[in-house]
Amino acid sequence: MTTSPVTHRAAAPHILARCRDLVRPALAGAVQRLHPWHAEMAAFSLGWGGVDGSPVPGSQGKGVRQALALLSAEAAGAPAEDAVVGAVAVELIHVFSLLHDDIMDGDETRRQRATVWKVYGTGPAILAGDALFALAVQTLADSPGAHGGAAVRHLAGTLTDLVRGQAEDLLFETRPWTGPEAVRPHEYRWMAEHKTGALLGCATGLGGLLAGAPAATVDALAGAGRHLGVAFQAVDDLLGIWGDPERTGKPVHSDLRRLKKTYPVLAALATDDPAARHLAALLGSGNPLDATTARRAADLVEEAGGRTATLAEAHRHLDSARRSLDGVPLAPAALGELLALFPFFVDRAA
Ligand code: FPP
Ligand code: MG
């Protein structure tokens, strides 16, 4: 482990790998507690195995949430091991929420593979998500440390936020693109902070909490995670339009084609650029876009500055995440590792 107070971001892949190695046995052990059918779907989702448990090519995910939990615990002065149970719970909730989200979004591909509902069916995928949800709560509740009760309360608050954020995201789909009922950037921010930031904030907050940090430190860590979540979601939206599907593992333009209210489009429409007017006309029909129209819409979003505005928004939240930790008493070496991960939330291709 590094002893430098400021760790270069080139170290981020190694830091992530170290954290994944620490969490993997406990995560695998938790998954083994599931009904075998659900364990298979969880393993499929985590990239550990294919249908019937056979090996499968494809990405296993970087494990940023679990790393945030472990590094936050270390920054708060405890061994990373103290936060493994929190990292496992957060990872299980992450997998659960994506299983359900892919059904709600009708998405058929994730991480270069068919989504769980496409392979196993909608009912089984919903139930597997429910099983992962229950397992996450049970994992924390069974945690032998002194902070189990507070950790479960922390997770419960996160779940409430997460579900509210997802509700707003779905409701946005029913709102018009322009006019008084249009989704405003601050509404998007609230949605993203809840839908995505809540779980990242849960990871950092749980890390601090399981380390026995004072409430002010836990709050600061959780606040940093929530800002990282908004940055992450803005970039997720951006990659959905301009990302390389080979690397994102998701089909290109699927949000645009389904007329999802993503930040780049909202930011473009908020300008008075002529491209924004063309874009509004294109989207205004309310019908899903075909591939050619989606490509044209992507060009107009870029022309109106939506891509640049999205990156600027992501960087603002990255700065806010760093500022959240200013003045908080944290162990310098672990703080260095935590901060080294932050740019990963914005400068990413997948
Ligand atoms: C992905 O967003 C979705 C989420 C981050 C949250 C999904 C939340 C739920 C399904 C509700 C969970 C319920 C409880 C009780 C907590 P996205 O669709 O923008 O990302 P994607 O491009 O990766 O699909
Ligand atoms: Mg989705």
XYZ file of C-alpha atoms and ligand atoms in Angstrom:
375
model
C 0.000 0.000 0.000
C 1.168 3.534 -0.820
C 2.401 5.924 1.834
C 2.343 9.009 -0.360
C -0.247 11.610 0.710
C -1.051 12.461 -2.919
C -1.375 9.354 -5.047
C -1.111 9.783 -8.781
C -4.262 8.830 -10.657
C -2.252 6.366 -12.763
C -2.406 4.215 -9.625
C -6.214 4.018 -9.829
C -6.401 0.646 -11.680
C -4.133 -0.930 -9.045
C -6.135 0.572 -6.212
C -9.364 -0.771 -7.745
C -7.808 -4.219 -8.225
C -6.588 -4.329 -4.616
C -10.077 -3.457 -3.386
C -11.779 -6.009 -5.676
C -9.413 -8.705 -4.358
C -10.293 -7.799 -0.778
C -14.041 -7.844 -1.396
C -14.372 -10.789 -3.798
C -14.289 -13.669 -1.247
C -16.945 -12.041 0.954
C -19.075 -11.132 -2.057
C -18.806 -14.661 -3.450
C -19.673 -16.046 -0.005
C -22.750 -13.807 0.188
C -23.910 -14.815 -3.304
C -23.586 -18.480 -2.295
C -26.242 -17.872 0.371
C -28.814 -17.195 -2.365
C -31.156 -19.753 -3.866
C -28.985 -21.476 -6.533
C -31.116 -20.044 -9.357
C -30.592 -16.518 -8.013
C -26.920 -17.190 -7.347
C -26.574 -18.118 -11.029
C -28.280 -14.905 -12.165
C -26.156 -12.870 -9.754
C -22.969 -14.525 -11.058
C -24.117 -13.854 -14.625
C -24.748 -10.226 -13.751
C -21.404 -9.844 -11.999
C -19.611 -11.316 -15.030
C -18.470 -14.365 -13.052
C -20.325 -16.974 -15.085
C -22.764 -17.523 -17.931
C -26.049 -19.351 -18.090
C -25.720 -22.592 -16.060
C -22.593 -21.124 -14.475
C -20.420 -21.661 -17.584
C -17.522 -19.201 -18.070
C -18.477 -16.114 -20.050
C -16.438 -13.421 -21.771
C -17.220 -9.794 -20.956
C -16.488 -7.132 -18.423
C -16.790 -7.717 -14.674
C -17.077 -4.034 -13.836
C -14.457 -1.892 -12.169
C -15.848 -2.114 -8.666
C -15.736 1.611 -7.938
C -18.428 1.417 -5.257
C -16.669 -1.262 -3.264
C -13.386 0.645 -3.567
C -15.032 3.829 -2.292
C -16.239 1.977 0.809
C -12.851 0.447 1.585
C -10.805 3.569 0.928
C -13.211 5.690 2.977
C -12.732 3.335 5.931
C -8.964 3.559 5.550
C -9.155 7.341 5.245
C -11.143 7.330 8.500
C -8.312 5.432 10.155
C -9.514 1.807 10.116
C -8.274 -1.220 8.166
C -10.065 -1.714 4.840
C -11.275 -5.090 6.125
C -13.634 -3.299 8.535
C -15.635 -2.007 5.568
C -15.784 -5.199 3.478
C -19.289 -5.983 4.732
C -20.439 -2.502 3.639
C -18.748 -2.913 0.258
C -20.551 -6.239 -0.243
C -23.933 -4.725 0.672
C -23.420 -1.799 -1.697
C -22.332 -4.074 -4.541
C -25.393 -6.315 -4.039
C -27.699 -3.293 -4.116
C -25.944 -2.064 -7.244
C -26.486 -5.381 -9.037
C -30.100 -5.565 -7.831
C -30.904 -2.027 -8.989
C -29.445 -2.661 -12.445
C -31.424 -5.905 -12.841
C -34.621 -3.978 -12.208
C -33.505 -0.885 -14.126
C -32.829 -2.882 -17.296
C -36.383 -4.189 -17.151
C -37.806 -0.698 -16.621
C -35.643 0.748 -19.413
C -36.279 -2.208 -21.719
C -32.501 -2.489 -22.237
C -31.339 -5.743 -23.782
C -27.548 -5.370 -23.422
C -25.235 -4.520 -20.529
C -21.502 -5.101 -20.229
C -21.366 -6.657 -23.684
C -23.884 -9.306 -22.656
C -27.612 -9.810 -22.864
C -29.329 -8.415 -19.778
C -30.576 -10.820 -17.121
C -34.262 -10.382 -18.024
C -33.474 -11.142 -21.681
C -31.743 -14.385 -20.742
C -33.856 -15.613 -17.817
C -37.173 -13.776 -18.320
C -38.684 -10.762 -16.594
C -40.265 -12.525 -13.618
C -37.096 -14.428 -12.678
C -34.981 -11.280 -13.077
C -37.295 -9.295 -10.786
C -37.143 -12.033 -8.184
C -33.348 -12.312 -8.444
C -33.170 -8.548 -7.865
C -35.415 -8.889 -4.817
C -33.202 -11.701 -3.508
C -30.085 -9.549 -3.894
C -31.835 -6.674 -2.123
C -32.776 -8.905 0.813
C -29.271 -10.371 0.908
C -27.710 -6.898 1.085
C -29.798 -5.957 4.116
C -29.165 -9.304 5.789
C -25.421 -9.058 5.154
C -25.219 -5.736 6.980
C -27.606 -6.776 9.739
C -25.524 -9.926 10.404
C -22.292 -7.918 10.494
C -20.401 -8.793 13.691
C -18.951 -5.289 14.263
C -20.277 -2.661 16.664
C -21.800 -0.509 13.926
C -24.238 -2.975 12.304
C -27.422 -1.181 13.401
C -26.217 2.228 12.243
C -25.032 0.674 8.989
C -28.465 -0.810 8.280
C -30.096 2.574 9.029
C -27.638 4.233 6.659
C -28.498 1.720 3.930
C -32.239 2.173 4.531
C -31.925 5.931 3.936
C -30.033 5.218 0.736
C -32.714 2.853 -0.550
C -35.402 5.456 0.023
C -33.380 8.015 -1.940
C -32.546 5.582 -4.697
C -36.125 4.622 -5.338
C -37.223 8.278 -5.356
C -34.495 9.145 -7.857
C -35.548 6.297 -10.126
C -39.179 7.432 -9.841
C -38.235 10.924 -11.031
C -36.193 9.461 -13.889
C -39.193 7.451 -15.074
C -41.564 10.397 -14.627
C -39.250 12.633 -16.661
C -40.056 10.413 -19.636
C -43.665 11.618 -19.510
C -42.715 15.321 -19.475
C -42.340 17.527 -22.555
C -38.972 18.671 -23.895
C -39.841 22.353 -23.942
C -42.234 24.767 -22.268
C -43.137 25.302 -18.614
C -43.408 21.547 -17.886
C -39.958 20.747 -19.319
C -37.356 19.136 -17.035
C -34.957 21.790 -15.688
C -31.239 21.140 -15.033
C -31.744 21.424 -11.253
C -34.429 18.732 -11.430
C -32.046 16.492 -13.342
C -29.383 17.113 -10.670
C -31.799 16.095 -7.911
C -32.759 12.952 -9.827
C -29.111 12.001 -10.485
C -28.069 12.707 -6.903
C -30.762 10.300 -5.717
C -30.749 7.672 -8.470
C -26.958 7.356 -8.668
C -25.385 9.551 -5.995
C -27.269 7.887 -3.146
C -25.467 4.560 -3.598
C -22.031 6.109 -4.094
C -22.661 8.258 -1.017
C -23.752 5.121 0.800
C -20.429 3.472 -0.097
C -18.290 6.336 1.196
C -20.539 6.998 4.189
C -20.668 3.314 5.166
C -16.876 3.140 4.905
C -16.575 5.967 7.419
C -19.328 4.618 9.620
C -17.901 1.081 9.797
C -14.542 2.639 10.643
C -16.161 4.278 13.657
C -15.626 7.818 12.333
C -17.451 10.765 13.935
C -20.765 11.822 12.341
C -19.226 14.910 10.699
C -16.660 12.741 8.911
C -19.303 10.225 7.810
C -21.437 13.096 6.467
C -18.498 14.636 4.603
C -17.584 11.283 3.026
C -21.228 10.618 2.095
C -21.529 14.115 0.594
C -18.431 13.530 -1.542
C -19.912 10.249 -2.807
C -23.182 11.915 -3.752
C -21.366 14.508 -5.848
C -19.366 11.751 -7.508
C -22.688 10.136 -8.358
C -23.982 13.201 -10.205
C -20.682 13.408 -12.124
C -20.903 9.678 -12.886
C -24.497 9.912 -14.130
C -23.797 12.924 -16.359
C -20.912 11.015 -17.967
C -23.103 7.894 -18.215
C -25.564 9.976 -20.243
C -22.732 11.314 -22.372
C -21.335 7.847 -23.084
C -24.833 6.726 -24.075
C -24.600 9.169 -27.000
C -20.913 9.417 -27.892
C -19.406 6.376 -26.193
C -17.984 3.434 -28.104
C -20.478 0.559 -27.675
C -17.549 -1.881 -27.765
C -16.340 -0.291 -24.541
C -19.558 0.796 -22.825
C -21.131 -2.602 -23.492
C -24.461 -0.858 -24.193
C -26.113 -0.124 -27.539
C -25.392 3.342 -28.911
C -28.127 6.030 -28.780
C -30.568 3.863 -26.855
C -31.455 6.727 -24.463
C -31.868 9.139 -27.382
C -34.005 6.735 -29.363
C -36.257 6.174 -26.362
C -36.416 9.962 -25.742
C -34.914 9.678 -22.236
C -34.272 13.009 -20.520
C -30.495 12.909 -20.332
C -28.260 15.808 -19.309
C -26.652 16.474 -22.721
C -30.055 16.834 -24.386
C -31.513 18.972 -21.594
C -28.434 21.213 -21.602
C -28.596 21.590 -25.393
C -32.294 22.488 -25.289
C -31.644 25.080 -22.582
C -29.509 27.142 -25.017
C -30.822 29.551 -27.643
C -28.581 28.032 -30.290
C -30.431 27.425 -33.611
C -29.418 23.751 -33.305
C -31.493 23.589 -30.117
C -34.605 24.635 -32.033
C -34.009 21.963 -34.659
C -33.439 19.446 -31.911
C -36.686 20.376 -30.143
C -38.570 19.924 -33.414
C -36.965 16.518 -33.956
C -37.766 15.271 -30.458
C -41.179 16.932 -30.248
C -43.082 14.223 -32.102
C -42.922 12.065 -28.983
C -42.282 8.944 -31.088
C -39.168 6.807 -30.573
C -36.405 7.848 -32.998
C -35.047 5.615 -35.743
C -31.271 5.152 -36.017
C -30.767 7.927 -38.601
C -32.821 10.479 -36.685
C -31.030 9.566 -33.448
C -27.676 10.221 -35.148
C -28.949 13.606 -36.385
C -30.223 14.418 -32.887
C -26.816 13.537 -31.407
C -25.145 15.949 -33.859
C -27.582 18.714 -32.930
C -27.003 18.129 -29.204
C -23.288 18.520 -29.807
C -23.755 21.593 -32.024
C -25.850 23.293 -29.333
C -23.121 22.630 -26.758
C -24.795 19.784 -24.859
C -21.679 17.622 -24.830
C -19.411 20.386 -23.521
C -21.995 21.449 -20.934
C -22.269 17.871 -19.663
C -18.545 17.530 -19.154
C -18.494 20.898 -17.381
C -21.327 19.736 -15.112
C -19.445 16.519 -14.316
C -16.273 18.463 -13.473
C -18.209 20.848 -11.225
C -19.428 17.892 -9.193
C -15.973 16.359 -9.119
C -14.681 19.623 -7.616
C -17.553 19.654 -5.122
C -16.695 16.072 -4.142
C -13.110 17.128 -3.419
C -14.279 20.198 -1.511
C -16.575 18.058 0.650
C -13.452 16.441 2.102
C -11.541 19.683 2.701
C -10.776 20.218 6.347
C -11.975 16.745 7.394
C -9.416 14.869 9.507
C -8.513 11.908 7.263
C -5.416 9.721 6.989
C -3.291 11.331 4.242
C -2.154 8.169 2.413
C -5.651 6.675 2.177
C -7.114 10.069 1.300
C -4.570 10.221 -1.534
C -5.830 6.892 -2.857
C -9.448 7.964 -2.527
C -8.788 11.210 -4.408
C -6.836 9.309 -7.070
C -10.066 7.493 -7.936
C -12.153 10.647 -8.349
C -11.143 11.492 -11.965
C -12.165 7.959 -12.915
C -15.800 9.020 -12.504
C -15.457 11.533 -15.340
C -12.544 10.494 -17.578
C -13.864 7.109 -18.495
C -14.858 5.296 -21.657
C -16.949 2.590 -20.012
C -29.337 3.185 -13.771
O -29.616 4.384 -14.427
C -30.267 3.000 -12.598
C -29.995 3.289 -11.332
C -28.697 3.869 -10.956
C -30.983 3.090 -10.230
C -32.085 2.103 -10.470
C -33.032 2.039 -9.287
C -34.058 1.198 -9.154
C -34.405 0.182 -10.193
C -34.926 1.235 -7.916
C -34.350 0.348 -6.876
C -35.290 0.069 -5.774
C -35.021 0.192 -4.444
C -36.016 -0.283 -3.477
C -33.800 0.799 -3.931
P -29.513 4.487 -16.013
O -30.656 3.767 -16.604
O -29.363 5.907 -16.358
O -28.131 3.757 -16.279
P -27.772 2.622 -17.331
O -27.448 3.363 -18.597
O -26.542 1.954 -16.751
O -28.939 1.718 -17.447
Mg -30.907 1.979 -17.482
